[in-house]
Tab-separated table of C-alpha atoms in Angstrom:
chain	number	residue	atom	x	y	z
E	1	UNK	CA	0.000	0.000	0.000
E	2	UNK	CA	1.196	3.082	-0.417
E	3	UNK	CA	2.015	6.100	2.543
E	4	UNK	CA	-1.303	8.566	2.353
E	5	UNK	CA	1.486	11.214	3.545
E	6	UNK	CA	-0.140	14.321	0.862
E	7	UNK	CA	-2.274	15.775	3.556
E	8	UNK	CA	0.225	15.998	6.274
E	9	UNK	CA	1.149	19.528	6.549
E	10	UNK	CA	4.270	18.911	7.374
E	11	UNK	CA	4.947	18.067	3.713
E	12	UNK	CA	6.573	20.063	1.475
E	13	UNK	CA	6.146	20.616	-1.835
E	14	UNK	CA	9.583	18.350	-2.846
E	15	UNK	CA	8.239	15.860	-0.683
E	16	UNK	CA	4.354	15.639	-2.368
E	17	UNK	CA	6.455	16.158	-6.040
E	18	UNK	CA	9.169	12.886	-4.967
E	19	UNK	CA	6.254	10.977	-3.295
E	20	UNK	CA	3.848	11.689	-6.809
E	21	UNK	CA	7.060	10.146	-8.431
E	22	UNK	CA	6.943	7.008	-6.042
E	23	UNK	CA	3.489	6.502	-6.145
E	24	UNK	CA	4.093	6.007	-10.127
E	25	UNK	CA	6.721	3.982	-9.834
E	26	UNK	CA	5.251	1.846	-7.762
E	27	UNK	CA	2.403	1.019	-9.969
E	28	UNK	CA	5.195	0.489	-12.969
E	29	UNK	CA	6.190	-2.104	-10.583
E	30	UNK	CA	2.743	-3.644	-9.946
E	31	UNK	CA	2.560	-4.013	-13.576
E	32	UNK	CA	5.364	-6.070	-14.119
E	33	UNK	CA	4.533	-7.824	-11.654
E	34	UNK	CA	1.420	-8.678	-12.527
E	35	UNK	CA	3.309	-9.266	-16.458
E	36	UNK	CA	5.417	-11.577	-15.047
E	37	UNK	CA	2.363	-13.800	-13.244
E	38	UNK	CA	0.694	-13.597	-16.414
E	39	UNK	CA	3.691	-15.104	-18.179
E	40	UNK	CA	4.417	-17.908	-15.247
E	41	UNK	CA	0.419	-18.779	-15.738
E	42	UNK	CA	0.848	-19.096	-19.424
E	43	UNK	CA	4.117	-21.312	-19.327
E	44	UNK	CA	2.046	-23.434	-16.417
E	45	UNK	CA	-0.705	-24.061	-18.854
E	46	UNK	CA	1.577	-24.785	-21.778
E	47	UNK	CA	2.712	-27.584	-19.686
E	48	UNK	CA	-0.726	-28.756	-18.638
E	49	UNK	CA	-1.507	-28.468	-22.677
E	50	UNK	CA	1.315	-31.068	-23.365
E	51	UNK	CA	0.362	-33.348	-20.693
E	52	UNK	CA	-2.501	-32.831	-21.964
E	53	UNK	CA	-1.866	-33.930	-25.405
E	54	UNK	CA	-0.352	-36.731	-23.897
E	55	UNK	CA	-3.002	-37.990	-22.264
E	56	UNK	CA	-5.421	-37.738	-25.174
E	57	UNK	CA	-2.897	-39.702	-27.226
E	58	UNK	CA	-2.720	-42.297	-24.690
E	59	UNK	CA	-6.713	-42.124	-24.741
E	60	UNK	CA	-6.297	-42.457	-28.782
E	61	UNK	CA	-4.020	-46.005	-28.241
E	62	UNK	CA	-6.958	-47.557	-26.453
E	63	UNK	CA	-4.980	-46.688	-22.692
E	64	UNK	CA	-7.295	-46.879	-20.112
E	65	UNK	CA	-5.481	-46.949	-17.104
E	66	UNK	CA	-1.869	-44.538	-16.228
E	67	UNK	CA	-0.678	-47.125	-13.822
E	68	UNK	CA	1.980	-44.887	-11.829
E	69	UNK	CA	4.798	-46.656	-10.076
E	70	UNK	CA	5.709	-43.798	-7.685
E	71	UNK	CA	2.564	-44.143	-6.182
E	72	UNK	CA	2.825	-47.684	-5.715
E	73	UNK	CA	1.527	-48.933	-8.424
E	74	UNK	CA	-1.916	-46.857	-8.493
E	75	UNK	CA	-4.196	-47.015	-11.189
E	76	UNK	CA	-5.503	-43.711	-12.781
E	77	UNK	CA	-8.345	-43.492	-15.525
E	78	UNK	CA	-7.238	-41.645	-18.344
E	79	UNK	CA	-10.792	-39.611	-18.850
E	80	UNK	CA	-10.525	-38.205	-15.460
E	81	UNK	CA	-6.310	-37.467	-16.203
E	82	UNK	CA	-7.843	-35.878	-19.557
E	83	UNK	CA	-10.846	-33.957	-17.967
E	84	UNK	CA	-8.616	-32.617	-14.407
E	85	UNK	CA	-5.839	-31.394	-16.919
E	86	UNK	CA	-8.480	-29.622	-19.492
E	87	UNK	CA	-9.660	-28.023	-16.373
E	88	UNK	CA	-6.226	-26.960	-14.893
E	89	UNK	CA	-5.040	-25.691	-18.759
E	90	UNK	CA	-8.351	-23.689	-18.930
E	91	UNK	CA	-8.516	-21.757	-15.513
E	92	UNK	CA	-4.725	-21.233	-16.119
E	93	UNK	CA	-5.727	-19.370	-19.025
E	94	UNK	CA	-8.062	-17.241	-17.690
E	95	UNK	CA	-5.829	-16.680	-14.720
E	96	UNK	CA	-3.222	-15.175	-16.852
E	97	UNK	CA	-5.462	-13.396	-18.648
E	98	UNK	CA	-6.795	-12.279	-15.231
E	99	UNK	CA	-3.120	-10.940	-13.980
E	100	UNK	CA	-2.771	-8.966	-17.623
E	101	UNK	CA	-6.038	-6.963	-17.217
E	102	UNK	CA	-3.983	-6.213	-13.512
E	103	UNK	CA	-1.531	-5.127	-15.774
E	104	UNK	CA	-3.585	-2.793	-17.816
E	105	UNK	CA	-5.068	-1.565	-15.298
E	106	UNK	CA	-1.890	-0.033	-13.166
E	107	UNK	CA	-0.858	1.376	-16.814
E	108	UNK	CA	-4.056	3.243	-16.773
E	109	UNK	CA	-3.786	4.280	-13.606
E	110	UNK	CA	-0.236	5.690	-14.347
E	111	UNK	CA	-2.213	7.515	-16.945
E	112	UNK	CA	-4.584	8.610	-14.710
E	113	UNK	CA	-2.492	10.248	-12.324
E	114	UNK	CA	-0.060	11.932	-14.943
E	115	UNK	CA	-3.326	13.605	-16.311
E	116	UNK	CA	-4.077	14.272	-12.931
E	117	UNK	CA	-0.795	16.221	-12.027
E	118	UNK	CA	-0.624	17.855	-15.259
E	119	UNK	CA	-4.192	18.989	-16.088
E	120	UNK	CA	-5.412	20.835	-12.952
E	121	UNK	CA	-2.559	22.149	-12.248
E	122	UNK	CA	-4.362	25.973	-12.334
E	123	UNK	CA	-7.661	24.143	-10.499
E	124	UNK	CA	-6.373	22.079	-7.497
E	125	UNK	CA	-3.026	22.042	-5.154
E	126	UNK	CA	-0.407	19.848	-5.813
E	127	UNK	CA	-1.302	18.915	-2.442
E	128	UNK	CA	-5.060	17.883	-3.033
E	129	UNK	CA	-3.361	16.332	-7.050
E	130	UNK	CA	-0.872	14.134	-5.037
E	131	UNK	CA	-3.841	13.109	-2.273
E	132	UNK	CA	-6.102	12.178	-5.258
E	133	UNK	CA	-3.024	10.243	-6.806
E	134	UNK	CA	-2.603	7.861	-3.580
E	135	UNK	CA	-6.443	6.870	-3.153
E	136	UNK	CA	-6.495	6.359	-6.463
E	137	UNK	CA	-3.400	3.909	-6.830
E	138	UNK	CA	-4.571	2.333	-2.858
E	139	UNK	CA	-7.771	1.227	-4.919
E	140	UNK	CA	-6.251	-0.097	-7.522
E	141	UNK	CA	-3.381	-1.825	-5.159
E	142	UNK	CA	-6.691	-3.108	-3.075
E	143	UNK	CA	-8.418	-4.085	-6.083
E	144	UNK	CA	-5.390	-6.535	-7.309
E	145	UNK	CA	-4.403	-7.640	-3.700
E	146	UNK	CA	-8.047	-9.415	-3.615
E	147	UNK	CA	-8.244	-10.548	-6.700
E	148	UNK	CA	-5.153	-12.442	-5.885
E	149	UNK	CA	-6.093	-13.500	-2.747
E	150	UNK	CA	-9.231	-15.036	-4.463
E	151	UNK	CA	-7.227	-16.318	-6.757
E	152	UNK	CA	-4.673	-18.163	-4.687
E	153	UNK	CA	-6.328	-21.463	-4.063
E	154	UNK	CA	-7.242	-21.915	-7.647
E	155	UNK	CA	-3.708	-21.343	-8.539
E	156	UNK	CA	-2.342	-23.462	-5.802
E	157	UNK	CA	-4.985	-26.642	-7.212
E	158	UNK	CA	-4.496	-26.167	-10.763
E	159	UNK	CA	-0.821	-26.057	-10.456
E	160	UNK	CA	-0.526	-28.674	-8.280
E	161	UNK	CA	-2.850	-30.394	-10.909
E	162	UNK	CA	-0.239	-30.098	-13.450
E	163	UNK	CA	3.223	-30.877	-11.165
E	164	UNK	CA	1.809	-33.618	-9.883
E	165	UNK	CA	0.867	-34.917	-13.510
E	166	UNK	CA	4.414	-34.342	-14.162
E	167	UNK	CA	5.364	-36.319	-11.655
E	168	UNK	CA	3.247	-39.083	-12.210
E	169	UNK	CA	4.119	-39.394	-16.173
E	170	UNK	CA	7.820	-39.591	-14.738
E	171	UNK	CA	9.001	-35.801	-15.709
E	172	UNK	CA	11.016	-33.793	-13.740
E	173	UNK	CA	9.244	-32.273	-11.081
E	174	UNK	CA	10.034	-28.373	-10.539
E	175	UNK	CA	8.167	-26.516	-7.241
E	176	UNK	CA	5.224	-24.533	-8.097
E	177	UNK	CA	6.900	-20.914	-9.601
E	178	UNK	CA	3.397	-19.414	-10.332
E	179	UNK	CA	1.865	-19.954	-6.415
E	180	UNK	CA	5.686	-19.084	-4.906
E	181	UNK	CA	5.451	-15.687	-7.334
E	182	UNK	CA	2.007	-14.650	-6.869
E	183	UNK	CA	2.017	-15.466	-2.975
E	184	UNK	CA	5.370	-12.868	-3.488
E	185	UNK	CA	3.360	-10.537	-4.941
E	186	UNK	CA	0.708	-10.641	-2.362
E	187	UNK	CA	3.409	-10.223	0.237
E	188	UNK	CA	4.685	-7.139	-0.997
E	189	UNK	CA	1.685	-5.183	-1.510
């Protein structure tokens, strides 16, 4: 969140102009954050995609059953592989597409409070310009932070969905980089 410092009087103009400064910066940063999430959802769902794929040609050679030896030996139907991975590459696309309107959104915002600071200049103090600028970006930051936080267990079962897959077919089994980043994110806001 960011410092609502604007209406203090004990800040000075330099202080309201570097904070204005800040304030956009910080939503640059939000962006590519939420740019990088998008990307990390994308490459998650690629994966479930091939697995995917892999299933479905399984399906195709008349395989029924995955039998998986790390799990000693357990038997998994290949309609319900097919149908949890669909699921898991689907949400995963929406999720990223979720974390790029995040994205466009802070870059509006930065637009937002430039036209802000430069348009009323002759109308409004810097003072009230800079206040305006915080509540502004605090809604948007508010906005994202529980959007994620809705997000978060959908992310945690899809991906989970899809390393565990991975696992199972006998692939190299990384942690879960799109939960670990986004619960970053979250962290930091």
């Amino acid at each position: 969140m960011i410092d609502q410092i604007a209406m203090h009087p004990s800040v000075d103009s330099t202080q309201l102009i570097f904070h204005a400064q800040t304030i956009k910066q910080t939503l640059r940063e939000k962006s590519e954050d939420s740019r990088s999430l998008s990307s990390l959802s994308r490459e998650t769902k690629n994966v479930a995609q091939q697995l995917l794929q892999a299933a479905k040609n399984l399906k195709r050679e008349g395989v029924r059953v995955i039998v998986c030896e790390s799990l000693d030996n357990a038997e998994l139907d290949v309609n319900k592989v097919v149908k949890m991975l669909k699921e898991s590459s689907d949400s995963l696309g929406k999720i990223a597409n979720k974390f790029d309107k995040h994205a466009r959104g802070y870059d509006y915002q930065i637009q937002v409070n430039d036209h802000t600071m430069n348009t009323f200049q002759s109308v409004f103090s810097l003072r009230t310009r800079v206040a305006t600028c915080e509540r502004q970006a605090n809604a948007r930051l508010v906005k994202q932070r529980d959007s994620l936080q809705r997000a978060l267990p959908k992310i945690e079962d899809h991906e989970m969905t899809v390393v565990g897959m991975k696992g199972i077919i006998g692939l190299s089994v990384d942690s879960m980089p799109l939960l670990d980043a986004t619960r970053r994110v979250l962290n930091n806001m």
